[in-house]
Short mmCIF file of C-alpha atoms and ligand atoms in Angstrom, two decimals:
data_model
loop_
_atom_site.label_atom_id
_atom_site.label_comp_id
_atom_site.label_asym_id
_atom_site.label_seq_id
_atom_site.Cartn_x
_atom_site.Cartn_y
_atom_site.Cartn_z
CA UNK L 1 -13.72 -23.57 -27.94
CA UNK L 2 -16.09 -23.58 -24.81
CA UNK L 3 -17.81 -20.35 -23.99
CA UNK L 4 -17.07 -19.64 -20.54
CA UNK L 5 -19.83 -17.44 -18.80
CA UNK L 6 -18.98 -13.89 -16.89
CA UNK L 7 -19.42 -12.37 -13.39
CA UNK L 8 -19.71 -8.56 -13.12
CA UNK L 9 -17.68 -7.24 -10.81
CA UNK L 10 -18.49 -4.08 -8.23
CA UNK L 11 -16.58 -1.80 -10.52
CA UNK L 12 -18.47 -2.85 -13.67
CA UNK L 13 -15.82 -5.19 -14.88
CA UNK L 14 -16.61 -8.81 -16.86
CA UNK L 15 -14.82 -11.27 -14.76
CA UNK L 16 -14.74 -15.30 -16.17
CA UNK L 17 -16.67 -17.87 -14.57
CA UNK L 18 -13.30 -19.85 -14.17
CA UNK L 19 -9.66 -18.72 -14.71
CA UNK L 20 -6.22 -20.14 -14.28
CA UNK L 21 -4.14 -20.64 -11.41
CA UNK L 22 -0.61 -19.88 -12.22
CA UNK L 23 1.36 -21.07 -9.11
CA UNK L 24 4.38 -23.13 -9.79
CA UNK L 25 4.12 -22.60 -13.19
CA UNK L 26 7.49 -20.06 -13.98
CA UNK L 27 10.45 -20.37 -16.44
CA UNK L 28 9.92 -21.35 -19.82
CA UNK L 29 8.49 -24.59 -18.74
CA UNK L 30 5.63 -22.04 -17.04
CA UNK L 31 5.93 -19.49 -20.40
CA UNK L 32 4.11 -23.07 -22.09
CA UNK L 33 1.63 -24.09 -19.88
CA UNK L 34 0.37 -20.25 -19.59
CA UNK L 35 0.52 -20.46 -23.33
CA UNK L 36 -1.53 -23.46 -23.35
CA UNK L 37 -3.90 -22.07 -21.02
CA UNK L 38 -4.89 -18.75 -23.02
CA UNK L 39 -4.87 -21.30 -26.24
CA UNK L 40 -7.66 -23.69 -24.50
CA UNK L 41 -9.90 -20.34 -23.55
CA UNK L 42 -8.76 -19.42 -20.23
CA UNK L 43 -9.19 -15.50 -19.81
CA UNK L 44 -8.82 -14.87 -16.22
CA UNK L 45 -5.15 -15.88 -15.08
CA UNK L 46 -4.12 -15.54 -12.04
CA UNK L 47 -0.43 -14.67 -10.73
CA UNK L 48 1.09 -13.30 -7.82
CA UNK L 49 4.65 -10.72 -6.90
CA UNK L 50 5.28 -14.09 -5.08
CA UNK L 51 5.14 -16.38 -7.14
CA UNK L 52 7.78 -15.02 -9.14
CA UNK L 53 5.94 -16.05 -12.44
CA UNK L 54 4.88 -12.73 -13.27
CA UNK L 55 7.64 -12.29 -16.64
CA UNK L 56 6.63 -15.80 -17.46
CA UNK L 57 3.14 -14.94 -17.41
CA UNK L 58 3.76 -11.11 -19.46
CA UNK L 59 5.89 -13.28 -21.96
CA UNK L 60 2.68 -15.75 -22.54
CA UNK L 61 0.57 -13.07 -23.26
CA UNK L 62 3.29 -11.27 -25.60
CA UNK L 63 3.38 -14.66 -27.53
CA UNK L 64 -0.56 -15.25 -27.61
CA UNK L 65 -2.69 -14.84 -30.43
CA UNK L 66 -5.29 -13.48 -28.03
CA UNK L 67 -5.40 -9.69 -28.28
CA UNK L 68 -4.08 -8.73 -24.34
CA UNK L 69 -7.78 -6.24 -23.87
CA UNK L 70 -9.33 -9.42 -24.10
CA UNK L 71 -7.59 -11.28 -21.29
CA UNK L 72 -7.99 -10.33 -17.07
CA UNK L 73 -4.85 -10.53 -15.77
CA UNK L 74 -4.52 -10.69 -12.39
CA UNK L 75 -1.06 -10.26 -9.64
CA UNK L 76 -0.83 -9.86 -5.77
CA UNK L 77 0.43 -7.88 -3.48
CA UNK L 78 3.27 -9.93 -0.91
CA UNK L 79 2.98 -9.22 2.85
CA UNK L 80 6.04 -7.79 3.16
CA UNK L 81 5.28 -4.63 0.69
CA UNK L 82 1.83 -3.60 2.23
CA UNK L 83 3.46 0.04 3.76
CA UNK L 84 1.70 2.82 1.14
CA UNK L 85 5.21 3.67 -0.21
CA UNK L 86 6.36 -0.02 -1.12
CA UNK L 87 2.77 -0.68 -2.07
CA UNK L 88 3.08 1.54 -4.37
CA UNK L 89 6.26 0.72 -6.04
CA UNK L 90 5.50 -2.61 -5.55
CA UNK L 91 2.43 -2.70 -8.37
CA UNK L 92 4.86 -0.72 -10.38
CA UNK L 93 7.46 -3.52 -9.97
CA UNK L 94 4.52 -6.14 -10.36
CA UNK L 95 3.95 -4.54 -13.97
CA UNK L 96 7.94 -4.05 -15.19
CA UNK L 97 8.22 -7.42 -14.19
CA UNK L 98 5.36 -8.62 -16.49
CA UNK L 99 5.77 -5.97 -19.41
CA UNK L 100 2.27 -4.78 -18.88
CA UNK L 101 1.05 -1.55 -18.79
CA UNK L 102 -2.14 -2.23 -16.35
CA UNK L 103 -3.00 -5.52 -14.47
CA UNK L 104 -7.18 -5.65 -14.94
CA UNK L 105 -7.21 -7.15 -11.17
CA UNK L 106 -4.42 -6.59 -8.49
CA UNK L 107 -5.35 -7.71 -4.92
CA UNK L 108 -4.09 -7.42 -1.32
CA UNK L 109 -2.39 -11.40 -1.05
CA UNK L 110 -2.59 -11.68 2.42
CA UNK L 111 -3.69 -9.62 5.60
CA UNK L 112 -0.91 -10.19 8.04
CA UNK L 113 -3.06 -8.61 11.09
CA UNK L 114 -0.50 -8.84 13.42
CA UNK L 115 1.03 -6.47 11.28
CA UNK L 116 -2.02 -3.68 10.71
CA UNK L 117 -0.98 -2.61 7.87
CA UNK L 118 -3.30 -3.83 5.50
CA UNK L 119 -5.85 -0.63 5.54
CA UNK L 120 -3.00 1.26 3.89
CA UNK L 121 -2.22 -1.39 1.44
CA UNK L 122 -5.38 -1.39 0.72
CA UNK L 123 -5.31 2.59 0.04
CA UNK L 124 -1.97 1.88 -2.24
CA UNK L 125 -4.52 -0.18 -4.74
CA UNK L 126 -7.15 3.08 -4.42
CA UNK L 127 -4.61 5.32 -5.60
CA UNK L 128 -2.61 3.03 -8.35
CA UNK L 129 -6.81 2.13 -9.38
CA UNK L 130 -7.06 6.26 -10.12
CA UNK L 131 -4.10 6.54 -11.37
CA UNK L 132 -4.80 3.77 -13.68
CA UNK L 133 -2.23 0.98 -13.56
CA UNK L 134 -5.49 -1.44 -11.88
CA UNK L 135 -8.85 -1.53 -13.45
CA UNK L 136 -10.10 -3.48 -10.36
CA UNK L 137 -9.12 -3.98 -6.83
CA UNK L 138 -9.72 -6.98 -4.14
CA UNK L 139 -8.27 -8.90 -1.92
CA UNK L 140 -7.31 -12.46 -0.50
CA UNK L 141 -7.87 -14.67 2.40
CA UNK L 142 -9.74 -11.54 4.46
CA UNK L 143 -12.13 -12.47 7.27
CA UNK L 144 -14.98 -10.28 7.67
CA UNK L 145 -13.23 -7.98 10.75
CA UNK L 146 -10.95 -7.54 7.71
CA UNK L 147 -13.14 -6.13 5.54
CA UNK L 148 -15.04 -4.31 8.00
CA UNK L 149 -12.74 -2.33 8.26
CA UNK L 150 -11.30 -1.73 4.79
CA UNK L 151 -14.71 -0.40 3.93
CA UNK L 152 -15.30 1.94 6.95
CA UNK L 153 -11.86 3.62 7.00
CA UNK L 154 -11.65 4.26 3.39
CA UNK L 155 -15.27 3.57 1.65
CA UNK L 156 -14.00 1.28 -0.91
CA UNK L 157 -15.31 -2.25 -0.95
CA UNK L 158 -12.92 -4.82 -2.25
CA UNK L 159 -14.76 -6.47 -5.76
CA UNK L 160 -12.82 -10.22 -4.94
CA UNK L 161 -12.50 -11.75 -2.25
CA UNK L 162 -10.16 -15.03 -3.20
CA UNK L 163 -10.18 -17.62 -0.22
CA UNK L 164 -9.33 -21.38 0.06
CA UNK L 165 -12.89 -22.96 -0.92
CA UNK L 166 -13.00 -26.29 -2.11
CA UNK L 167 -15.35 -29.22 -1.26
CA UNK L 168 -13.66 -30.13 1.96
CA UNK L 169 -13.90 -26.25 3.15
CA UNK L 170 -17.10 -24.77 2.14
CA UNK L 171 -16.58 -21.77 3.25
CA UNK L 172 -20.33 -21.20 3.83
CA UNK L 173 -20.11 -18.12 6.23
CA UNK L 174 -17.40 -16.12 4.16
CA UNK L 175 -19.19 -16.49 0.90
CA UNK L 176 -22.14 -15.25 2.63
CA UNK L 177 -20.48 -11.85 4.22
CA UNK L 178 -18.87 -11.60 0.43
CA UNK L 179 -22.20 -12.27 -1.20
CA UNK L 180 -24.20 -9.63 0.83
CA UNK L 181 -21.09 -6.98 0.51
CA UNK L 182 -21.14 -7.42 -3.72
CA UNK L 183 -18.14 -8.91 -3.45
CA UNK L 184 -17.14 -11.90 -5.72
CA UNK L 185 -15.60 -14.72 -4.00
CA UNK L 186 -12.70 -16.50 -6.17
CA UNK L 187 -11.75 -20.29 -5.25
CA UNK L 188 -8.35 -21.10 -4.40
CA UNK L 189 -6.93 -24.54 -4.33
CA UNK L 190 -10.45 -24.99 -5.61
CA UNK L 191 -8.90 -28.80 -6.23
CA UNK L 192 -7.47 -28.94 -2.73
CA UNK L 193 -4.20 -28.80 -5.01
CA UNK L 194 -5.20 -32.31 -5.87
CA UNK L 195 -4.78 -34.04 -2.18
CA UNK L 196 -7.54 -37.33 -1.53
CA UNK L 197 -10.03 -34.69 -2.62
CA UNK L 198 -9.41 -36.01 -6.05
CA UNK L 199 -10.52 -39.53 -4.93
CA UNK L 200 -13.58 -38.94 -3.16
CA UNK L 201 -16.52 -41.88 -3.18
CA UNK L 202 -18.83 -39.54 -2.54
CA UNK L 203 -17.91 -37.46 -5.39
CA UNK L 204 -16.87 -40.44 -7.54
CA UNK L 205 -20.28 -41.45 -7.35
CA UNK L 206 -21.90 -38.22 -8.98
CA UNK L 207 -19.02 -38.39 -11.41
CA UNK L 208 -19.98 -41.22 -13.30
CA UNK L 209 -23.64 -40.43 -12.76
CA UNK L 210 -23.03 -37.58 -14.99
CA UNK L 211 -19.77 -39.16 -17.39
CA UNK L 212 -17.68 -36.45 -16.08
CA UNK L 213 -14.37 -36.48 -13.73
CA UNK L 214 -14.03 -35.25 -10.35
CA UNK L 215 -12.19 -32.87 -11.08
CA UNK L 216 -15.08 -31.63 -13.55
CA UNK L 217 -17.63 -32.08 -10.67
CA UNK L 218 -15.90 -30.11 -8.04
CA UNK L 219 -15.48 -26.85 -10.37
CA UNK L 220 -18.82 -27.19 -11.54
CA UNK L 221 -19.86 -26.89 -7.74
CA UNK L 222 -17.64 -24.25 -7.58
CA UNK L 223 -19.48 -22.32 -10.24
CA UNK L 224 -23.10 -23.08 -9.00
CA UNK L 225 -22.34 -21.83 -5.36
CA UNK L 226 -21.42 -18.68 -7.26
CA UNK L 227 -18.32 -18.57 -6.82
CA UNK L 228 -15.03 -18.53 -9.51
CA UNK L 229 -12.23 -21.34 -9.35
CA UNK L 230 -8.92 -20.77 -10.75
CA UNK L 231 -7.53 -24.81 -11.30
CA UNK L 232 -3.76 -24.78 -12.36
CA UNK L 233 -2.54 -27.40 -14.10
CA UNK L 234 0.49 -28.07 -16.21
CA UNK L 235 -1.21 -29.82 -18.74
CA UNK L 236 -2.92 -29.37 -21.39
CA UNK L 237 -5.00 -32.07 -21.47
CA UNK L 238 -6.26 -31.18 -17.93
CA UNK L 239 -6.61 -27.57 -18.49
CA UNK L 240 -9.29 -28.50 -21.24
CA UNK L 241 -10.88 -31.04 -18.44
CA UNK L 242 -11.11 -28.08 -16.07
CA UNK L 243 -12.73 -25.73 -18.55
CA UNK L 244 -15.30 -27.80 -19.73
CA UNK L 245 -18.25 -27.39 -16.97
CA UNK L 246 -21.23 -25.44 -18.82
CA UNK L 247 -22.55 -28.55 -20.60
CA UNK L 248 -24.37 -30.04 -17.67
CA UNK L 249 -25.88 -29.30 -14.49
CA UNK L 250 -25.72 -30.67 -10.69
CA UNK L 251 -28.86 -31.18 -8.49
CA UNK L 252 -29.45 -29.58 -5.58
CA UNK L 253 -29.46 -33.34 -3.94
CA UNK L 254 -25.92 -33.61 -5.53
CA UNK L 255 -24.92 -29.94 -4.21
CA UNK L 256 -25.89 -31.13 -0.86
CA UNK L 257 -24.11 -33.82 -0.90
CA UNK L 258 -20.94 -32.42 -1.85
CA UNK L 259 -21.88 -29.58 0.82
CA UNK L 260 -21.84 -31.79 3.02
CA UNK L 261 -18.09 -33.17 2.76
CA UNK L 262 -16.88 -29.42 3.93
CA UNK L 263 -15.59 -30.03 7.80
CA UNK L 264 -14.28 -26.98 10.19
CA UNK L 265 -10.42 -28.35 9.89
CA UNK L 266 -10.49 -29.32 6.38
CA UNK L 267 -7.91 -26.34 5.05
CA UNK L 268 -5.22 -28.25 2.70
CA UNK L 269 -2.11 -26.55 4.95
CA UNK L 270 -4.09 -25.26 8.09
CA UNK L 271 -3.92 -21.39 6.59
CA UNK L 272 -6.37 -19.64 9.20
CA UNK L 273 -5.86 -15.87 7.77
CA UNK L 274 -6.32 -14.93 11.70
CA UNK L 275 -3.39 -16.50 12.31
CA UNK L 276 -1.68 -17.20 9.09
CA UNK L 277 0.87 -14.94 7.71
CA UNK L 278 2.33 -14.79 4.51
CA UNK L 279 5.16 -11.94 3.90
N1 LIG Q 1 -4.47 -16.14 -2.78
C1 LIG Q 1 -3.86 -17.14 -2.23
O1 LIG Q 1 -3.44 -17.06 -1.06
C2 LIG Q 1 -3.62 -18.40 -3.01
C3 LIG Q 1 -3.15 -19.54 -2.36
C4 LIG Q 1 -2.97 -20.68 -3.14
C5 LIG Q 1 -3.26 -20.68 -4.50
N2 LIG Q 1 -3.69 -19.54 -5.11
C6 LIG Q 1 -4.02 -19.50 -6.56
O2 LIG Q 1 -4.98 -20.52 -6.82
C7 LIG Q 1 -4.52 -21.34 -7.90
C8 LIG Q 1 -5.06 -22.75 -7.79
O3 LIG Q 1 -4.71 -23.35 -6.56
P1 LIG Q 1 -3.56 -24.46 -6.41
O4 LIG Q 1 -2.59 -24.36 -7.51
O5 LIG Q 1 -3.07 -24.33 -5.01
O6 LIG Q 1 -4.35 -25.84 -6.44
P2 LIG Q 1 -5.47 -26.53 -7.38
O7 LIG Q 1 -5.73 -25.73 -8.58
O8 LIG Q 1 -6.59 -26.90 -6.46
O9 LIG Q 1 -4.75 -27.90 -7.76
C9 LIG Q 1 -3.61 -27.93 -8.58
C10 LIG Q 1 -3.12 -29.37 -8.61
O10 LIG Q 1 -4.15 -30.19 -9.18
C11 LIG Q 1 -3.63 -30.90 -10.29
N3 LIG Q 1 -4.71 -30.95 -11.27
C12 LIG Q 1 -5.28 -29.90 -11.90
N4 LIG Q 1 -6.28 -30.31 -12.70
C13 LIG Q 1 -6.36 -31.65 -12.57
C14 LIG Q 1 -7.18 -32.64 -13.15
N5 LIG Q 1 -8.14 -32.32 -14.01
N6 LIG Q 1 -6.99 -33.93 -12.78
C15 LIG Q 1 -6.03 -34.26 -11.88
N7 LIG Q 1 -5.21 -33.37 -11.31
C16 LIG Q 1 -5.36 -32.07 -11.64
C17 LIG Q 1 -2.42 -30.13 -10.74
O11 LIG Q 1 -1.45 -30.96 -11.31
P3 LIG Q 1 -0.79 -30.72 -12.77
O12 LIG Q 1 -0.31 -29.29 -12.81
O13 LIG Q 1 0.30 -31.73 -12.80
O14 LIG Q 1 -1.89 -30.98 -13.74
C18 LIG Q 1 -1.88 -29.56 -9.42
O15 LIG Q 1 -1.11 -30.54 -8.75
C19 LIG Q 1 -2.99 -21.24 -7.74
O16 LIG Q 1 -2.31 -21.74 -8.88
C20 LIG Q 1 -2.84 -19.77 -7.48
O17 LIG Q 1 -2.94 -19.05 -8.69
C21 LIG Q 1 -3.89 -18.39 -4.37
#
């Protein structure tokens, strides 16, 4: 089974290099694939309150033969819950729901400025961290003026940071503000949830150069810019694909040029968190 390396988080926990995105996968059809997933070495797996996957994904880790210490499990917080008092029962929903008596990584899904409410979501996690039903906080799709001020009003600095980052949106500014904060930027549709992505030249070409997919070449980006993709896929045969990055290496001439494919519109559904809402 591959060895998959670790990030340390703010907090002092082990997070993998790669984990598992989760989305669409529910029902017993999703129980599998999860299944599948901690079977083929994923650790990290990431759900959501939203994507109503959360029993499939406590039922997968009831029928695993992986001890549940050794896995990060992580959920999100929905828009519509971020008031302290819903926050709050919210995570406590967000574990009944999965049969779990902590989640290892629970983060703030999206910030819904318009709303300005996200500061006492974020104070929700603090609390359920002390109180310890979260052994790390974070959040998703924040912008820097986000952030800002989640650390000045309450002190705590978010350990993740999970944005849309794939080749054709770099990213390069946020992963910089995350980088020099100590936060850990995660990848999300780090695939572009398979759109033309999947048959670039340019990427084709470093591909075969190496005897490795595209698929293979985009994570492995992914985990040389320092960041941590989460692929889902159904299959297993994929999942194993996705997983299997650490035996080679790209050059900086190949980095570049995959760097280079990132353009300012190049989100997969135009989700600019300044704008974008998700409740
Ligand atoms: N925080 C947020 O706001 C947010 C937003 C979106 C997603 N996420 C998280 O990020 C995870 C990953 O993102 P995503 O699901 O949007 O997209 P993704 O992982 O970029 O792409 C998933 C798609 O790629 C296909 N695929 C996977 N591996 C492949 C391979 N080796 N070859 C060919 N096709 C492959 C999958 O098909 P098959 O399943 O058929 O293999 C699926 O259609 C999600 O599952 C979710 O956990 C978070």
């Amino acid at each position: 089974m591959t060895t998959i390396p670790q990030v340390t988080l703010n907090d002092g926990l082990l997070l993998p290099a790669v984990g598992f995105g989760t989305y669409k996968l529910n029902g017993a059809a999703g129980i599998n694939s999860i299944l599948s997933a901690i079977d083929t070495g994923y650790r990290l797996l990431d759900s959501a309150f939203n994507y109503e996957n959360e029993g499939a994904l406590g039922e997968a880790v009831r029928r695993s033969s992986v001890p549940r210490e050794a896995l990060i499990i992580t959920s999100k917080l929905p828009g519509r819950h971020h008031k302290y008092d819903e926050a709050i029962t919210t995570i406590q929903e967000s574990l009944f729901r999965a049969g779990l008596d902590y989640y290892d990584l629970y983060l703030i899904h999206w910030p819904n400025p318009s709303k300005d409410l996200y500061v006492e979501a974020w104070q929700a996690l603090i609390d359920a961290q002390k109180w310890g039903l979260i052994r790390s906080i974070g959040v998703c799709n924040f912008l820097p003026e986000h952030l800002d001020r989640l650390i000045k009003e309450t002190g705590v600095t978010p350990s993740v940071n999970q944005i849309e980052l794939h080749p054709y949106f770099s990213q390069e500014k946020q992963r910089a503000y995350d980088k020099e904060h100590g936060i850990v930027t995660e990848s999300w549709s780090p695939l572009g949830r398979a759109n033309k992505l999947l048959q670039d030249p340019d990427i084709k070409q470093i591909a075969d150069a190496h005897q490795k997919t595209i698929p293979q070449i985009i994570l492995r980006w992914h985990v040389q810019l320092g960041a941590v993709p989460i692929p889902k896929s159904s299959k297993p045969s994929r999942q194993l694909d996705n997983l299997s990055l650490f035996d080679f290496k790209l050059n900086d001439e190949e980095m570049q040029k995959i760097g280079r494919l990132s353009h300012a519109d190049g989100r997969t559904y135009n989700q600019d968190p300044a704008i974008y809402e998700e409740f």
